C-alpha cells in the first residue's frame, strides 16, 4: 500500500526542487504507483503530505503514522468554516515536533464580518503561527459564492503591504495560481491577479492548481517565470500540483469534481490514461 492509503484520509504533496524558480511542488492523492514514479524522477525525498481529518484525534492518529515513517513535511488544508488552524498546528507539533507544517488559510472560511476584521484575524493567526515556528502559510480567497464583504487574497496582501509592522509580514506567504481555466478571459484575469499579488513584494511561494491540460500549464508557467525574472532565484518558490490517480479518485472527479479543478475526459477515462497525462505534466 502507498503511504497515503495507509494514512486513511491523507493525500500527499511533493516538492520538486531543482533550484531557484525552476522548483515546484506536486500534490497527489493515493495511487499504487507512487513509490515507483517518485523514485524514477528522483523525488522520493521531497514528499509532502496534505492531511485530511475531521477531528483533532484524527490528526493525532495521522501524526503517529507520519512520525513512525519519518514523514516530516505536511500541509493542513482549511476546508471548513472557522477551522482552528493554529490549534491544529500546535497539536500536531506536540505530537510530532519535527513536523514541517504549511497550513492553508482560507479568508472565506475565516470570515469575521468585514474585510478589516477578517484581516485582523489573519494577522493574529500569522503571529501565533510564527511563535510556533511555522515558516510558511498558503493564503487563499476561498471558492464558491462570494459575499460583497469577503476579503480577497490580493486585498489581504495589499493591507499587509501598507502595515510595515504587520505580523503577516513575518511569515512566508504563498498564493494560488490556476492556469487551467477553459475560457481565455478567465485565464487572462487569473494572470492579471497573480501579477498584482507578486507586485506586493510579499509573496514567497506560488502554488499551481491541479489540472490536466499540459499546454495551458506550460503557458501559465511561462507567464509566471517571466514575472519572476530579475528576482533572486530563491525569493519565490513555485509549487506544481498533480494527482496520483486511483479508480476511487477518478470516480469522484467525474461526479463530484473539486471547484476550480479542470480534468479532461481523456484523463478521467482510466487510471492508465491519467497516469500518462500525469507523467507528461511532470516532464
C-alpha atoms as one frame of an Amber mdcrd trajectory, in Angstrom:
protein
   0.000   0.000   0.000   1.074   3.576  -0.519   1.670   5.806   2.467  -1.419
   7.841   1.594  -3.596   4.751   1.593  -2.149   3.624   4.924  -2.806   7.040
   6.418  -6.515   6.917   5.647  -7.797  10.344   4.648  -4.364  11.781   3.910
  -3.364  12.939   0.457   0.237  13.654  -0.407   2.182  16.579  -1.735   5.616
  16.522  -3.264   8.060  19.356  -3.701  10.380  19.129  -6.663  13.339  21.379
  -6.012  15.787  21.710  -8.855  16.968  25.109  -7.753  15.563  28.614  -7.832
  12.491  29.460  -9.822  12.529  26.057 -11.536  11.434  24.383  -8.315   7.877
  23.175  -7.964   5.725  21.048  -5.707   3.490  18.146  -6.625   0.376  17.416
  -4.617  -1.031  13.963  -5.050  -3.640  11.590  -3.723  -3.290   7.828  -3.426
  -2.068   5.624  -6.238  -0.271   2.276  -6.198   2.476   3.631  -8.473   3.500
   6.374  -6.023   6.855   4.948  -4.964   7.944   3.889  -8.463   7.006   7.230
 -10.003   8.831   9.252  -7.372  11.909   7.034  -7.455  12.088   7.251 -11.261
  12.096  11.045 -11.039  14.470  11.172  -8.076  11.833  12.902  -5.959  11.147
  10.472  -3.124  12.971  12.639  -0.585  10.717  15.651  -1.315   7.359  14.153
  -0.416   4.793  16.286   1.385   1.517  15.013   2.797  -1.638  17.090   2.752
  -3.660  15.770   5.665  -7.440  15.476   5.683  -9.154  14.866   9.010 -12.376
  15.640  10.849 -11.194  15.853  14.462  -8.063  16.647  16.419  -7.976  12.974
  17.356  -7.848  12.016  13.664  -4.937  14.401  13.200  -3.075  12.882  16.141
  -3.508   9.413  14.651  -2.071  10.598  11.351   0.771  12.271  13.226   1.695
   8.909  14.728   1.822   7.368  11.262   3.900  10.218   9.848   6.326  10.112
  12.761   6.700   6.356  12.528   7.642   6.689   8.849   9.747   9.864   9.288
   7.487  11.911   7.009   8.009  15.460   8.219   6.655  17.765   5.518   2.890
  18.222   5.816   0.178  20.638   4.692  -3.034  21.310   6.608  -5.953  22.473
   4.406  -8.635  24.875   5.617 -11.792  23.249   4.219 -14.344  24.222   6.851
 -15.650  27.439   8.357 -13.633  28.683  11.317 -11.292  25.698  11.304  -8.923
  26.099  14.304  -5.798  26.224  12.165  -3.399  27.410  14.855  -4.625  24.817
  17.363  -4.244  22.106  14.733  -0.641  23.141  14.139   0.008  23.313  17.864
  -1.469  19.850  18.389   0.458  18.314  15.512   3.730  19.808  16.716   3.048
  18.497  20.216   2.645  15.005  18.777   5.410  15.373  16.188   7.841  18.247
  16.987   9.897  17.594  13.836   6.942  18.246  11.526   7.460  20.913   8.853
   3.943  22.332   8.552   2.480  24.589   5.878  -1.083  25.481   6.921  -3.610
  26.758   4.395  -5.652  29.816   5.356  -8.974  30.412   3.576 -10.072  34.027
   4.008 -13.628  32.995   3.129 -13.747  30.227   5.724 -12.156  32.519   8.315
 -14.575  35.392   7.574 -15.157  37.736  10.520 -17.888  40.065   9.257 -15.847
  42.676   7.378 -12.577  42.877   5.428 -10.890  44.716   8.308 -11.934  42.160
  10.930 -11.054  39.254   8.652  -7.598  40.738   8.087  -7.122  41.340  11.812
  -7.926  37.676  12.455  -5.472  36.647   9.729  -2.751  38.836  11.257  -3.353
  37.296  14.670  -3.121  33.785  13.214   0.127  34.653  11.416   1.654  35.914
  14.643   0.643  32.766  16.500   1.966  30.535  13.713   5.315  32.302  13.791
   5.509  31.756  17.551   5.005  28.038  16.913   7.901  28.049  14.473   5.739
  27.792  11.354   7.619  29.343   8.450   5.093  29.231   5.588   1.349  29.721
   5.065  -0.704  29.373   1.878  -3.413  32.052   1.874  -6.384  31.684  -0.487
  -9.567  33.664  -1.071 -11.744  30.544  -0.922 -14.007  29.061  -3.574 -17.724
  29.223  -4.242 -20.130  32.127  -3.982 -18.580  35.264  -2.509 -20.015  37.871
  -0.144 -19.585  41.513  -1.057 -17.577  41.971   2.140 -15.271  38.977   1.604
 -11.548  39.707   1.703  -9.634  38.511  -1.362  -6.050  37.295  -1.202  -4.906
  40.316  -3.226  -6.679  42.758  -0.897  -5.208  40.927   2.091  -1.688  41.223
   0.700  -2.170  44.925  -0.020  -3.375  45.532   3.536  -0.271  43.767   4.872
   1.875  45.764   2.443   0.613  49.017   3.933   1.312  47.899   7.506   5.049
  47.537   7.976   4.659  46.076  11.468   2.031  43.520  10.403   2.657  40.005
  11.689   1.563  38.819   8.238   4.946  40.072   7.010   6.805  37.791   9.413
   5.749  34.542   7.744   6.403  33.349   4.191   3.102  33.787   2.361   2.074
  31.588  -0.539  -0.671  32.269  -3.102  -2.608  30.091  -5.541  -2.496  30.236
  -9.345  -4.819  28.362 -11.730  -3.572  28.242 -15.347  -6.221  25.733 -16.430
  -9.366  27.843 -16.871 -11.073  26.799 -20.147 -12.086  30.377 -21.040  -9.261
  32.614 -22.210 -10.773  35.634 -20.461 -10.692  33.762 -17.149  -7.039  32.816
 -17.727  -6.151  36.421 -18.522  -7.918  37.598 -15.366  -6.082  34.979 -13.278
  -2.724  36.088 -14.667  -3.507  39.739 -14.008  -4.391  38.975 -10.394  -1.255
  36.854  -9.957   0.916  39.666 -11.293  -0.706  42.084  -8.842  -0.069  39.676
  -5.967   3.597  39.395  -6.898   3.882  43.180  -7.145   3.096  43.499  -3.425
   6.525  42.020  -2.718   5.091  39.756  -0.006   4.645  36.537  -1.990   7.232
  33.859  -1.208   5.591  30.922  -2.985   3.119  30.293  -5.796   1.024  27.125
  -5.690  -0.222  25.989  -9.109  -3.643  24.318  -9.209  -4.215  20.719 -10.269
  -5.266  20.191 -13.898  -4.642  18.041 -16.966  -4.049  20.406 -19.921  -0.278
  20.447 -20.445  -0.395  23.270 -22.980  -2.274  25.574 -20.611   0.135  24.615
 -17.834   3.155  25.471 -19.995   1.636  28.812 -20.985   0.862  29.592 -17.356
   4.343  28.676 -16.152   5.945  30.698 -18.945   3.916  33.698 -17.790   4.814
  33.099 -14.154   8.543  32.722 -14.745   8.531  35.840 -16.914   7.093  37.736
 -13.943   9.813  36.282 -11.711  12.681  37.347 -13.979  15.175  39.601 -12.241
  14.369  38.289  -8.766  16.720  36.316  -6.595  16.339  32.668  -7.607  15.308
  31.661  -4.073  12.908  34.561  -3.483   9.740  32.835  -4.730   9.173  29.075
  -4.751   6.888  27.566  -7.369   4.722  24.594  -6.451   3.018  22.499  -9.133
   0.208  20.074  -8.317  -0.831  16.698  -9.711  -2.976  13.801  -8.610  -1.598
  10.312  -8.411  -4.755   8.695  -9.787  -6.784   5.822  -8.396 -10.179   4.409
  -9.515 -11.853   5.950  -6.462 -10.353   9.377  -7.156 -11.322   9.378 -10.829
 -14.865   8.357  -9.958 -15.111  11.235  -7.509 -13.783  13.716 -10.048 -16.299
  12.533 -12.646 -19.341  13.027 -10.452 -18.214  15.428  -7.697 -15.320  17.437
  -9.154 -13.475  19.896  -6.947 -14.139  23.571  -7.559 -11.580  25.012  -9.978
 -10.075  21.642 -10.938 -10.321  21.037 -14.695  -9.659  17.457 -15.840 -10.184
  16.264 -19.411 -12.395  13.349 -20.447  -9.217  11.585 -21.551  -7.735  11.971
 -18.075 -10.906  10.666 -16.428 -11.248   7.725 -18.835  -8.932   5.381 -16.937
  -6.178   5.245 -14.344  -3.687   4.352 -17.088  -4.615   7.424 -19.163  -4.498
   9.623 -16.083  -1.016   8.372 -15.208   0.215   9.065 -18.752  -1.037  12.657
 -18.554   0.427  12.979 -15.048   3.797  11.843 -16.391   3.544  14.421 -19.208
   2.833  17.160 -16.652   5.800  16.140 -14.518   8.120  16.144 -17.504
